[in-house]
Structures are given as C-alpha cells and as structure tokens.
mmCIF file with all atom_site columns, C-alpha atoms in Angstrom:
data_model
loop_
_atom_site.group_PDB
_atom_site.id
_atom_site.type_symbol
_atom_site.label_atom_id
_atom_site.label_alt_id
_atom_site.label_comp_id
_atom_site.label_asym_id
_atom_site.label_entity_id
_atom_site.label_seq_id
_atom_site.pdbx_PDB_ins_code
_atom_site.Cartn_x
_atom_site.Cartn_y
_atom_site.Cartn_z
_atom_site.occupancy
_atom_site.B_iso_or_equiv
_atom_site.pdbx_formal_charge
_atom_site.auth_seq_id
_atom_site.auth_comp_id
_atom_site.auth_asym_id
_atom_site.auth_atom_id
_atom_site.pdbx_PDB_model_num
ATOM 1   C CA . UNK A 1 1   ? 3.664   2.981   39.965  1.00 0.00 ? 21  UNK A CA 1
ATOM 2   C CA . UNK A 1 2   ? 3.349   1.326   36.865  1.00 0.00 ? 22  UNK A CA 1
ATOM 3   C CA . UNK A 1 3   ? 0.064   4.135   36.197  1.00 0.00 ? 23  UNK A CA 1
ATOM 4   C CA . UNK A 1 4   ? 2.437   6.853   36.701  1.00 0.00 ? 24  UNK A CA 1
ATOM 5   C CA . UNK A 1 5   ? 4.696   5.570   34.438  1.00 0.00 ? 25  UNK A CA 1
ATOM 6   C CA . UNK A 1 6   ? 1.990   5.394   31.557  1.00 0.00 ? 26  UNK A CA 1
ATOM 7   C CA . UNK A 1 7   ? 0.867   8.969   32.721  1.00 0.00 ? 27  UNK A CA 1
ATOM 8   C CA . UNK A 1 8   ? 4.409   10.145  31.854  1.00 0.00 ? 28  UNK A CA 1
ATOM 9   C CA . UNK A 1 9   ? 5.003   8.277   28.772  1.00 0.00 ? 29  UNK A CA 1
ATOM 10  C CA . UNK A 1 10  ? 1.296   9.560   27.381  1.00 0.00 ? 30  UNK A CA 1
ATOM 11  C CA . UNK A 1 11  ? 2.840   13.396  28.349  1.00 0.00 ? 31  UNK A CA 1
ATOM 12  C CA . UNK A 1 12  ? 5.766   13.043  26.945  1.00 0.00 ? 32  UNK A CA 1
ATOM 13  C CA . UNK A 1 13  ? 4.541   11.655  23.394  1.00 0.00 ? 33  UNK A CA 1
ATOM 14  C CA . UNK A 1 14  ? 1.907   14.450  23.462  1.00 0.00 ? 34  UNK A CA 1
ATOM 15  C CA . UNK A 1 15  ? 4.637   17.082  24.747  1.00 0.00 ? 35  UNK A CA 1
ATOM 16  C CA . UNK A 1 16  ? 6.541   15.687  21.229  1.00 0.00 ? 36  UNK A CA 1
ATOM 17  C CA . UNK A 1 17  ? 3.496   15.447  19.002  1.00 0.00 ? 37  UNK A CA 1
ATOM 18  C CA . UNK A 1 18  ? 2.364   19.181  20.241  1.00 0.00 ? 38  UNK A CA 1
ATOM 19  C CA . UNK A 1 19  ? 5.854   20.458  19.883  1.00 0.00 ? 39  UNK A CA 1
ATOM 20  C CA . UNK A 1 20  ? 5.792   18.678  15.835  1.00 0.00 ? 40  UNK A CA 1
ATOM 21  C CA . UNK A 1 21  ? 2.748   20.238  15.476  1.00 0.00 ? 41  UNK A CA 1
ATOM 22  C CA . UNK A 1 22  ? 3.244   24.085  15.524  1.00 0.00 ? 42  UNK A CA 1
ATOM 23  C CA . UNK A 1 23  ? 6.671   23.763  14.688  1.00 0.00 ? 43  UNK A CA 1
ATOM 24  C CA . UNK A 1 24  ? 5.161   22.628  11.293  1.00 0.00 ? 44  UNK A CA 1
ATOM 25  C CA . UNK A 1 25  ? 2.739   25.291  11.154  1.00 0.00 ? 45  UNK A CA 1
ATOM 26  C CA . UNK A 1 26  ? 5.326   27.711  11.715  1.00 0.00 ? 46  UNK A CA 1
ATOM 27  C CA . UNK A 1 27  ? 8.179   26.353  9.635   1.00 0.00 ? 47  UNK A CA 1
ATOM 28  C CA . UNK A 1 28  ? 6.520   24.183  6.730   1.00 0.00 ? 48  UNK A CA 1
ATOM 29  C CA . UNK A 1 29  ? 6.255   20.301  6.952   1.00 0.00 ? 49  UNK A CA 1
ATOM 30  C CA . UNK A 1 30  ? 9.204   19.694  4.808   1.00 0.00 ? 50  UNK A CA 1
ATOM 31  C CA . UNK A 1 31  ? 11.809  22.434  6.746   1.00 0.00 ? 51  UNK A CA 1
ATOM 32  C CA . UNK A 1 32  ? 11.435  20.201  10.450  1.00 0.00 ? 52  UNK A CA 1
ATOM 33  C CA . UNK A 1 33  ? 13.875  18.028  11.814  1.00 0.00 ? 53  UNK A CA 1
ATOM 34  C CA . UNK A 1 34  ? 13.720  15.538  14.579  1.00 0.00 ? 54  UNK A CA 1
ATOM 35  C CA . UNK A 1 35  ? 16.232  17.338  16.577  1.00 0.00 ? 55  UNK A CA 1
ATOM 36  C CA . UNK A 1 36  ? 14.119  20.784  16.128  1.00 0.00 ? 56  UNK A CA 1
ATOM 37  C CA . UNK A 1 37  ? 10.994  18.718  17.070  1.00 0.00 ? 57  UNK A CA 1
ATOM 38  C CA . UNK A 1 38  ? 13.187  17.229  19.802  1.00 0.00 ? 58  UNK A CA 1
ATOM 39  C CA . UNK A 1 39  ? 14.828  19.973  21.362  1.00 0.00 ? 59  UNK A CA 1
ATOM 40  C CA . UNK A 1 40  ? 11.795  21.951  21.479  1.00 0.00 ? 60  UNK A CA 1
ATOM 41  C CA . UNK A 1 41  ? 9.822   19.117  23.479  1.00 0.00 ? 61  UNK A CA 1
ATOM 42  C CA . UNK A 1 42  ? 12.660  19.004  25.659  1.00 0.00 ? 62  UNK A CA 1
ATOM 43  C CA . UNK A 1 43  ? 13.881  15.364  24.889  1.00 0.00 ? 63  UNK A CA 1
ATOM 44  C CA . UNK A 1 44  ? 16.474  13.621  23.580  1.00 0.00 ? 64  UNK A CA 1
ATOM 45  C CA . UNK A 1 45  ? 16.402  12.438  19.745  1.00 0.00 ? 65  UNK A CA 1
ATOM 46  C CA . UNK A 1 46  ? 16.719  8.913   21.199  1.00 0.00 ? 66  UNK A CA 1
ATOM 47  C CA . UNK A 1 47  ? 13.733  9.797   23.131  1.00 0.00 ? 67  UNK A CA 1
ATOM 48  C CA . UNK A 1 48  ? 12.160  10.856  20.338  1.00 0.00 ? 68  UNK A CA 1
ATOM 49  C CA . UNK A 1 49  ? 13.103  7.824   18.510  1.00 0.00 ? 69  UNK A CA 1
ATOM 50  C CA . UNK A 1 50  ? 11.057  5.700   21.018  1.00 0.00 ? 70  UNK A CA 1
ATOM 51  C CA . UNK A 1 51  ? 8.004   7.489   20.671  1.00 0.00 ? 71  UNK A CA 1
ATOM 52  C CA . UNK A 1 52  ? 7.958   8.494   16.882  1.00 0.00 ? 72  UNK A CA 1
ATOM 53  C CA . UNK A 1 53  ? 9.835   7.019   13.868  1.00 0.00 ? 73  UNK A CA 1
ATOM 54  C CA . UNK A 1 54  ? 8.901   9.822   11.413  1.00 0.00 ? 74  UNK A CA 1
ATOM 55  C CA . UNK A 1 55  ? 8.409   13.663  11.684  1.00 0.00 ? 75  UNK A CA 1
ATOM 56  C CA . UNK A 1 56  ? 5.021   12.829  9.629   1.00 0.00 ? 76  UNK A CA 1
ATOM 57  C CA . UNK A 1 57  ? 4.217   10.375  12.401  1.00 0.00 ? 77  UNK A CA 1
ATOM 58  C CA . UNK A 1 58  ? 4.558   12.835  14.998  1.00 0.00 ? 78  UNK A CA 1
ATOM 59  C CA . UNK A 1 59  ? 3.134   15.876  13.442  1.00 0.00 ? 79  UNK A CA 1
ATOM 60  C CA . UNK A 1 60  ? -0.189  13.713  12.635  1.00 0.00 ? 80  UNK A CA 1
ATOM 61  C CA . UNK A 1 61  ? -0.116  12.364  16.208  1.00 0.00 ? 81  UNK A CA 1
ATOM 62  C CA . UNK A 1 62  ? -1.302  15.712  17.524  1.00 0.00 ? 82  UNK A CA 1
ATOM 63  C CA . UNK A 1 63  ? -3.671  15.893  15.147  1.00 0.00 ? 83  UNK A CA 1
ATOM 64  C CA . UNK A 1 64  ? -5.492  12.656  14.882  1.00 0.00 ? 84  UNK A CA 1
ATOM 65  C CA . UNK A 1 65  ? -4.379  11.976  19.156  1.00 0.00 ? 85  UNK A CA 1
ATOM 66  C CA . UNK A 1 66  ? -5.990  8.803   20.543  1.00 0.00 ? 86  UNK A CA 1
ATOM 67  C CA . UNK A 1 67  ? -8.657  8.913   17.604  1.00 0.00 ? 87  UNK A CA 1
ATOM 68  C CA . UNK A 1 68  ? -9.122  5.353   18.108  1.00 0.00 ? 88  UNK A CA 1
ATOM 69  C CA . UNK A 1 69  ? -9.260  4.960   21.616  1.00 0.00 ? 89  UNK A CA 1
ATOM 70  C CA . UNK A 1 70  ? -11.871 8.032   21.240  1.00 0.00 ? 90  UNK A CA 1
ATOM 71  C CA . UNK A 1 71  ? -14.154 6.310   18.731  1.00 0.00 ? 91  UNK A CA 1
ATOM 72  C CA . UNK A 1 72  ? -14.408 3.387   20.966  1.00 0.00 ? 92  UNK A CA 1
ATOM 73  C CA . UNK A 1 73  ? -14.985 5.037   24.130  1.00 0.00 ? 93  UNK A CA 1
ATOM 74  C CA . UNK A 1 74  ? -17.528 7.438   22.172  1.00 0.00 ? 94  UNK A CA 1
ATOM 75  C CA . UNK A 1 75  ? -19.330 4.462   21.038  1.00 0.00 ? 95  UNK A CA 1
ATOM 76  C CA . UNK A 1 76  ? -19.563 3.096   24.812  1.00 0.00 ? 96  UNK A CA 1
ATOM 77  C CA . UNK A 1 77  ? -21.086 5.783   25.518  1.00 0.00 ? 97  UNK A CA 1
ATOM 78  C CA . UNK A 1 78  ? -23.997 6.195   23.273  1.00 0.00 ? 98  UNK A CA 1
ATOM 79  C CA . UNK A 1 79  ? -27.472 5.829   24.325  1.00 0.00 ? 99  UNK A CA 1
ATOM 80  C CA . UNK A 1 80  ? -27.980 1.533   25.057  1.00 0.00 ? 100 UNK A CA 1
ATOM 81  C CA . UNK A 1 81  ? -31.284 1.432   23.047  1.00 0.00 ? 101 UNK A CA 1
ATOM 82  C CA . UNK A 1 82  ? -29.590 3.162   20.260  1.00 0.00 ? 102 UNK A CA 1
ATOM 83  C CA . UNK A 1 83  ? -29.428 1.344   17.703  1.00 0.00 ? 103 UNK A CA 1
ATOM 84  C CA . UNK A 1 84  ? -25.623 -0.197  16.180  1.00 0.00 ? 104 UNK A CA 1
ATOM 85  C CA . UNK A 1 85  ? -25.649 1.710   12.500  1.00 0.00 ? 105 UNK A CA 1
ATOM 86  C CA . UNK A 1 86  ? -26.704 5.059   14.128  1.00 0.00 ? 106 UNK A CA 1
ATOM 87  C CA . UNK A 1 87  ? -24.135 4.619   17.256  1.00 0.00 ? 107 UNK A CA 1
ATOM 88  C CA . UNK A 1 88  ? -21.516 3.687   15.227  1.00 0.00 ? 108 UNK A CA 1
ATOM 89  C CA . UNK A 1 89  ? -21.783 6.349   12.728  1.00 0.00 ? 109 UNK A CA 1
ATOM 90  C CA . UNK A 1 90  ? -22.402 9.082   15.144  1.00 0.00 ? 110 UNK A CA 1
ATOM 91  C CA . UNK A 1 91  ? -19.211 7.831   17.069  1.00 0.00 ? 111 UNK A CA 1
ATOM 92  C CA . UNK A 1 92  ? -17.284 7.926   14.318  1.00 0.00 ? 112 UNK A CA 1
ATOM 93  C CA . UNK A 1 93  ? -18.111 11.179  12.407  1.00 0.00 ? 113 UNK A CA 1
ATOM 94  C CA . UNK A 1 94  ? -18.113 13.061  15.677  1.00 0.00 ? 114 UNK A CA 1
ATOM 95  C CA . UNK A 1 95  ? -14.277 12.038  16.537  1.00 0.00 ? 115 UNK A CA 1
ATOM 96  C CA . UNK A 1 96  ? -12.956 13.331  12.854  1.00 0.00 ? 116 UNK A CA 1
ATOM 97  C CA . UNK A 1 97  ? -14.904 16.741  12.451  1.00 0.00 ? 117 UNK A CA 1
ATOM 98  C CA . UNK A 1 98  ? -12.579 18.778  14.509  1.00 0.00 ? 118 UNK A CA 1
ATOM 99  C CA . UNK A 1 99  ? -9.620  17.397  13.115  1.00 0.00 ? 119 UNK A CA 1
ATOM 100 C CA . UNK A 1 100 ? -9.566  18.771  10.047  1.00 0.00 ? 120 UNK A CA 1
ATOM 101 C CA . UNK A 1 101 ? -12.111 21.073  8.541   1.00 0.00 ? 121 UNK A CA 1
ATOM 102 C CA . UNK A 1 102 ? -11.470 23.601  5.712   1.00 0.00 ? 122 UNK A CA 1
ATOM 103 C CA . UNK A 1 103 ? -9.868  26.859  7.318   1.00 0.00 ? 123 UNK A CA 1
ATOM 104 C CA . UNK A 1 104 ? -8.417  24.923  9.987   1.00 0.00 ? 124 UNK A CA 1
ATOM 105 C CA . UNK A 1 105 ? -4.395  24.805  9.905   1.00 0.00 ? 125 UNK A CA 1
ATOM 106 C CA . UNK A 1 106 ? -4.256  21.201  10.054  1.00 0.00 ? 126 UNK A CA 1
ATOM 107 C CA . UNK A 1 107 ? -6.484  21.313  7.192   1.00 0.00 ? 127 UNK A CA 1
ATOM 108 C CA . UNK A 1 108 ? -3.945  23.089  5.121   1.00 0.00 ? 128 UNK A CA 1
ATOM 109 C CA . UNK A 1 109 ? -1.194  21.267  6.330   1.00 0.00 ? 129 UNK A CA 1
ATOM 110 C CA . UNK A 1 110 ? -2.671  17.706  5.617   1.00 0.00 ? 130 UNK A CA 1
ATOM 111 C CA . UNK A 1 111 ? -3.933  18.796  1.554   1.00 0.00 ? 131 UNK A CA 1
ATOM 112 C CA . UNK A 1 112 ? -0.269  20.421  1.204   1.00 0.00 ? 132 UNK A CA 1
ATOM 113 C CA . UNK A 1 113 ? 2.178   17.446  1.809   1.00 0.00 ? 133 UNK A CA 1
ATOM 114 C CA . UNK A 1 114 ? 1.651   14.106  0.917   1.00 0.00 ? 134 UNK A CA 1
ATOM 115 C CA . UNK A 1 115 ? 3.591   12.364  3.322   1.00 0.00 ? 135 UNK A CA 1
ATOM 116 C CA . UNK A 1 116 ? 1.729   13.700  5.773   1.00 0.00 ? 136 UNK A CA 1
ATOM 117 C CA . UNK A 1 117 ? -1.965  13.088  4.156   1.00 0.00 ? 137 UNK A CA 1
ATOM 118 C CA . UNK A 1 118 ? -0.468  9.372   3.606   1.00 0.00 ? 138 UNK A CA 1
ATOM 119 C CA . UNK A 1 119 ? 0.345   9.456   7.378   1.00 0.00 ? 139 UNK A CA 1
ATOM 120 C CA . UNK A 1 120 ? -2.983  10.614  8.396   1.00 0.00 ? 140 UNK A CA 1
ATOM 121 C CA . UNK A 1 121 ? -4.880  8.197   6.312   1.00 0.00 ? 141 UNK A CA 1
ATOM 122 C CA . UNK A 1 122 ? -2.688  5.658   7.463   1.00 0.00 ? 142 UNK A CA 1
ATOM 123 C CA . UNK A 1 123 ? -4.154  6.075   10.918  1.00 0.00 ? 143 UNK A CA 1
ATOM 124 C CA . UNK A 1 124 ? -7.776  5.348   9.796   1.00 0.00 ? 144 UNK A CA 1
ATOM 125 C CA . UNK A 1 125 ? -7.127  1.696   10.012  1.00 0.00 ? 145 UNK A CA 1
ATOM 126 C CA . UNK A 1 126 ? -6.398  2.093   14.067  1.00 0.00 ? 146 UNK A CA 1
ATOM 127 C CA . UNK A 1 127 ? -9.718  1.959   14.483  1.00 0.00 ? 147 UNK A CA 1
ATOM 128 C CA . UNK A 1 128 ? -10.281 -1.587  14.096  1.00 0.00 ? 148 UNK A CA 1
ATOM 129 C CA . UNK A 1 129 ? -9.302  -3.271  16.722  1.00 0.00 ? 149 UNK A CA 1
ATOM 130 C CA . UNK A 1 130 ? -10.448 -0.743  19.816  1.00 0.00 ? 150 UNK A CA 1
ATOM 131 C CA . UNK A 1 131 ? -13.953 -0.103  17.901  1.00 0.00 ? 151 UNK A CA 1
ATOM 132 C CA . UNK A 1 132 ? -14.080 -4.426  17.371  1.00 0.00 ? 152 UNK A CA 1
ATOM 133 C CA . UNK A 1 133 ? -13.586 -4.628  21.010  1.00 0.00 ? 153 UNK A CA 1
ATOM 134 C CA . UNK A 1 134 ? -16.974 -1.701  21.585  1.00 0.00 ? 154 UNK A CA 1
ATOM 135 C CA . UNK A 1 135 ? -19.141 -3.367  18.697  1.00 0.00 ? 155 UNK A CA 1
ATOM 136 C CA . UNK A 1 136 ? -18.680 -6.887  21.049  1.00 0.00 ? 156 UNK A CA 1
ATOM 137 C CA . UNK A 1 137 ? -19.018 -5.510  24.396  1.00 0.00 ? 157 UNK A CA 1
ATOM 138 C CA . UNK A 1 138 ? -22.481 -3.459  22.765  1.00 0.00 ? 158 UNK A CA 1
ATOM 139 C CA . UNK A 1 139 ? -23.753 -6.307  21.074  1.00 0.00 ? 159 UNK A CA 1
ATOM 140 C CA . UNK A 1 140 ? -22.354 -9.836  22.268  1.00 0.00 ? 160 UNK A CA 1
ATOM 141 C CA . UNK A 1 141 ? -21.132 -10.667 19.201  1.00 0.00 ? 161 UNK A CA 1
ATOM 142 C CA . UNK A 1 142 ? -18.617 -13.076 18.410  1.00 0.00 ? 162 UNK A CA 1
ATOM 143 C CA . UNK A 1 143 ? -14.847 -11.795 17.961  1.00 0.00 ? 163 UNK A CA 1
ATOM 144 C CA . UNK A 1 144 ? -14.751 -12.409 14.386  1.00 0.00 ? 164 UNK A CA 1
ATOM 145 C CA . UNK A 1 145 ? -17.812 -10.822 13.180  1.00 0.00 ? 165 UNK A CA 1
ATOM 146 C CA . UNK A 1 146 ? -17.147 -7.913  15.319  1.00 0.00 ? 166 UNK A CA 1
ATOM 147 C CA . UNK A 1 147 ? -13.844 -7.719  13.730  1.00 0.00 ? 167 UNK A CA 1
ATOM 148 C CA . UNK A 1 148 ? -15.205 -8.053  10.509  1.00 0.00 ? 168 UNK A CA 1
ATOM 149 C CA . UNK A 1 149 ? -17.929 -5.098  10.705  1.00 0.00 ? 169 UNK A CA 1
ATOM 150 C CA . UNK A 1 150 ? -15.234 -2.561  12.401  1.00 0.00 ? 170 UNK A CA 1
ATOM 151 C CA . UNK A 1 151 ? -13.046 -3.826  9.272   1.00 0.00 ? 171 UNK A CA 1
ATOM 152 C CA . UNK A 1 152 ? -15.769 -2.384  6.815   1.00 0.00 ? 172 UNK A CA 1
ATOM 153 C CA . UNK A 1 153 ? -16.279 0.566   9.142   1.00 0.00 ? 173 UNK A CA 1
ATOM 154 C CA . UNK A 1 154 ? -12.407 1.364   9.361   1.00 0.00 ? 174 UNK A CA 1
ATOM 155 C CA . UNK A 1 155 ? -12.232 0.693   5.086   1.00 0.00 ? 175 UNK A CA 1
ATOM 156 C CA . UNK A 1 156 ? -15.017 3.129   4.790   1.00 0.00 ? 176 UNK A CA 1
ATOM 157 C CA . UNK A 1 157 ? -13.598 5.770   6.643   1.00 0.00 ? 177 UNK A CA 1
ATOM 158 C CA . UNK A 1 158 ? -10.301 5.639   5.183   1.00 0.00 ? 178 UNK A CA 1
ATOM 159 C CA . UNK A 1 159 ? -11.853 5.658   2.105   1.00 0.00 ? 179 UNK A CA 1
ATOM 160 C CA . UNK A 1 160 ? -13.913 8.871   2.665   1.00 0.00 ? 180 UNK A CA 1
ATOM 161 C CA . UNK A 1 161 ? -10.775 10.441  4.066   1.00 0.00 ? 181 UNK A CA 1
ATOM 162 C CA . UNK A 1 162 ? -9.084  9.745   1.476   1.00 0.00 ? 182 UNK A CA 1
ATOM 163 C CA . UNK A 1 163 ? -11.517 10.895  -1.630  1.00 0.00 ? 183 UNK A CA 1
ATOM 164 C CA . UNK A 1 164 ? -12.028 14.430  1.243   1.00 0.00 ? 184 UNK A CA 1
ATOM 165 C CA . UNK A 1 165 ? -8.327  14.738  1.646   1.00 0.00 ? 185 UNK A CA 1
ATOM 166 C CA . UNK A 1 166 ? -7.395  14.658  -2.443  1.00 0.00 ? 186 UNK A CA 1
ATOM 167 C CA . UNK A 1 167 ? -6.434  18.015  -4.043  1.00 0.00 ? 187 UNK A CA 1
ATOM 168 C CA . UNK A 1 168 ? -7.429  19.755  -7.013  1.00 0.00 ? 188 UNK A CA 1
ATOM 169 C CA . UNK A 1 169 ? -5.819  18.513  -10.002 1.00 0.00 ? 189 UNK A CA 1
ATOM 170 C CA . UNK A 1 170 ? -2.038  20.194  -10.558 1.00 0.00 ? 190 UNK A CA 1
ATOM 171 C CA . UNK A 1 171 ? -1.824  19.755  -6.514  1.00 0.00 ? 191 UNK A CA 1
ATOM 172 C CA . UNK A 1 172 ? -3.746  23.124  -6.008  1.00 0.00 ? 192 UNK A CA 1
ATOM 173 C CA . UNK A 1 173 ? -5.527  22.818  -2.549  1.00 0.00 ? 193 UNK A CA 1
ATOM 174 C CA . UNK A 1 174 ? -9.079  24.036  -1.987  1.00 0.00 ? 194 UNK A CA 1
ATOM 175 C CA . UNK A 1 175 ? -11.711 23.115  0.409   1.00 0.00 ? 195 UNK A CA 1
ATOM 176 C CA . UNK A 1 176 ? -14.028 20.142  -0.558  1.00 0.00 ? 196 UNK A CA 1
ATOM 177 C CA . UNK A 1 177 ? -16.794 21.039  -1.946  1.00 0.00 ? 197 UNK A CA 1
ATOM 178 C CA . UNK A 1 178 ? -19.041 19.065  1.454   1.00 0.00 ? 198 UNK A CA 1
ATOM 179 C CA . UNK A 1 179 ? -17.676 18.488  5.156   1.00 0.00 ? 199 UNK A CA 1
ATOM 180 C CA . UNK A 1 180 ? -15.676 15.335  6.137   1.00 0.00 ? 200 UNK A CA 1
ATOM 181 C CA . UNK A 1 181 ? -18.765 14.380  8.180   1.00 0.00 ? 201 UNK A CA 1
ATOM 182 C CA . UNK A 1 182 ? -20.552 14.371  5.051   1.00 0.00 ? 202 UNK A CA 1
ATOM 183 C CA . UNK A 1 183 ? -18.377 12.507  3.585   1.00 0.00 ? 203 UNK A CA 1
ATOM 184 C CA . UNK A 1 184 ? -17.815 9.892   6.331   1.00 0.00 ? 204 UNK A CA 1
ATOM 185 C CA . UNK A 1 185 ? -21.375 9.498   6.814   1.00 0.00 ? 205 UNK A CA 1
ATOM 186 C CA . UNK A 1 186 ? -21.837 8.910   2.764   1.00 0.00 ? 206 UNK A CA 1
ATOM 187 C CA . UNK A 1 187 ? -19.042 6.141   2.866   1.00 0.00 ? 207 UNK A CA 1
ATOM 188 C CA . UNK A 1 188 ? -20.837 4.623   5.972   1.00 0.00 ? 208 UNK A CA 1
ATOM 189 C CA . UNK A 1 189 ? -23.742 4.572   4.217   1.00 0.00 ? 209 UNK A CA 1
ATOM 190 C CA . UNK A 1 190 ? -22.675 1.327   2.834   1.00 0.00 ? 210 UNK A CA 1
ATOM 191 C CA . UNK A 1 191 ? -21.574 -0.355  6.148   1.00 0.00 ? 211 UNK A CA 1
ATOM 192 C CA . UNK A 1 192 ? -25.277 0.676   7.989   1.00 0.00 ? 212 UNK A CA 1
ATOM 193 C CA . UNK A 1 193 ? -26.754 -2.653  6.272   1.00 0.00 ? 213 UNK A CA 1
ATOM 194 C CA . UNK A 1 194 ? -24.304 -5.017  7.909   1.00 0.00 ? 214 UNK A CA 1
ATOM 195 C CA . UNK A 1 195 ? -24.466 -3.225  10.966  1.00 0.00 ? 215 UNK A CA 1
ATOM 196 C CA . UNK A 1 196 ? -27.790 -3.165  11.440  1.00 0.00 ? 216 UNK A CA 1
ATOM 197 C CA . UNK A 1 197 ? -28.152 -6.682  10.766  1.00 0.00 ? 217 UNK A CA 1
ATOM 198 C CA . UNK A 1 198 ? -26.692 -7.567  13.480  1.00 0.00 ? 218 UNK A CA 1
ATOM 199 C CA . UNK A 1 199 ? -29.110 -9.002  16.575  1.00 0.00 ? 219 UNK A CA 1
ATOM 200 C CA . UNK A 1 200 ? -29.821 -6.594  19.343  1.00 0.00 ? 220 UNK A CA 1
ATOM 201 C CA . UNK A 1 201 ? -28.575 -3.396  19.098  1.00 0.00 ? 221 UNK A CA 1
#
C-alpha cells in the first residue's frame, strides 16, 4: 500500500514538474503562474503547494529530476575494481550532460532567468548526502569522511555549474565556450586527490 502511495506521489510531482516545464518553454519563465502550472497538471494549487513552493522549483524539477538519487545509483553501479576518483567522476558528469547542453531548451531557459539558474544550482548540493551514502557502501568508509569527500564533490560541481551557467557580460546568453562535462570534470580535478586517497577502491 504504502509503495503505491509513493508511486503516486512520484507521478504526480513529475506530472507538475513536466507540466512547469513546457509551459515555460512555451510562455517564458517569468509569464507562469502556479495555477497555470496547476491546472494544466490537473491538481489543485494546494496540491501544488505540497509538492513545490516556487514555479522555479518546479520548472527545474523536470529538468534536474532525481539527479541525486541518479548519481548515487550510477555510482553503485560502476565497475567494483574501478577505482573511487574515476567512478565518481564518471557518475557524476554522466548524470548532468543531458540536462543542459548548448541548443537544448533547458539550456536557454536556465542562462535567461536567474531565478531559475539560482534554482538549478541550488540543487547541486542534493548530492551529498545520497552520493555519501554510495562512497561508504563502495569503500567502507566511515560516515564522516564519506560525508566529507561527497561535500568537496557536491562544492565542485556546483562550482563548475555555476562558472558554465554565467552569461556574457550585459546578460547576453551564448553557449560556453567547452561542455558542462568539461567543465565538471575540470572542477573535479581537484577532488580526484582526496578521493583517491582513500583505501580500497
């Protein structure tokens, strides 16, 4: 029971976050409302209002869905005698690249409002705790020091989000000049030392 409960409440915040999402794209950021978002998920706006407290929240949701969860998971599943620096990396650069390249709409939507690219960087830091949790189980680590190294690998990310995400000066948007994997795996860069100082793998 209590399964199909979760299975409805993880539709209905996607049905919400999708519904955010193109009416966004098709509108502008700044022209939704929460009732427009609502009514065209087919809640209430005190639905709504448990699932999301922003329209920035929401609209982000359906682009950066579950990322955390994701990175974790993707790390669990990497090769065992891989080692920690390369796992981690590769589990976190291949979660982000089809979120928001240049040419993709979320792309444009995220270097055009800055709510929303505060949003969106604001979910970096979700990946602490779920990739902690995957460094431990990997490695046998203690709790703090696999807190610690998904701390550096969360700051890093964030970071390189950030410096990707930045416009041109006067707020004109272009594409980066490299990839956000590029960019994610030059912030990393600076983590792989800790990380691969860690015993095992």
């Amino acid at each position: 029971m209590d399964s199909l409960r979760e299975r409805k409440k993880t539709a209905t915040r996607e049905a919400i976050s999708a519904a955010a999402l193109r009416l966004a794209l098709e509108n502008g950021p700044e022209n939704v409302r929460v009732d427009d978002i609502a009514e065209a998920a087919g809640v209430s706006p005190r639905t709504y209002n448990n699932y999301f407290s922003s329209r920035e929240q929401a609209i982000v949701a359906a682009i950066s869905a579950e990322r955390a969860l994701r990175i974790a998971a993707a790390l669990r599943e990497r090769p065992a005698d891989e080692p920690l620096a390369d796992a981690v990396v590769a589990a976190v650069v291949e979660q982000y690249v089809t979120e928001a390249e240049p040419g993709s709409d979320a792309f444009a939507l995220l270097t055009s409002a800055p709510a929303l690219r505060a949003e969106f960087l604001g979910t970096v830091a979700a990946i602490e705790q779920p990739l902690a949790t995957a460094i431990g189980e990997r490695t046998g680590i203690d709790e703090l020091r696999a807190t610690v190294l998904a701390a550096a690998v969360s700051a890093a990310a964030r970071v390189a989000a950030g410096r990707w995400l930045t416009p041109a000066g006067g707020g004109l948007v272009v594409a980066p000049s490299t990839s956000l994997a590029d960019a994610l795996r030059e912030a990393l860069a600076h983590v792989v030392p800790a990380l691969q100082a860690v015993s095992g793998r």
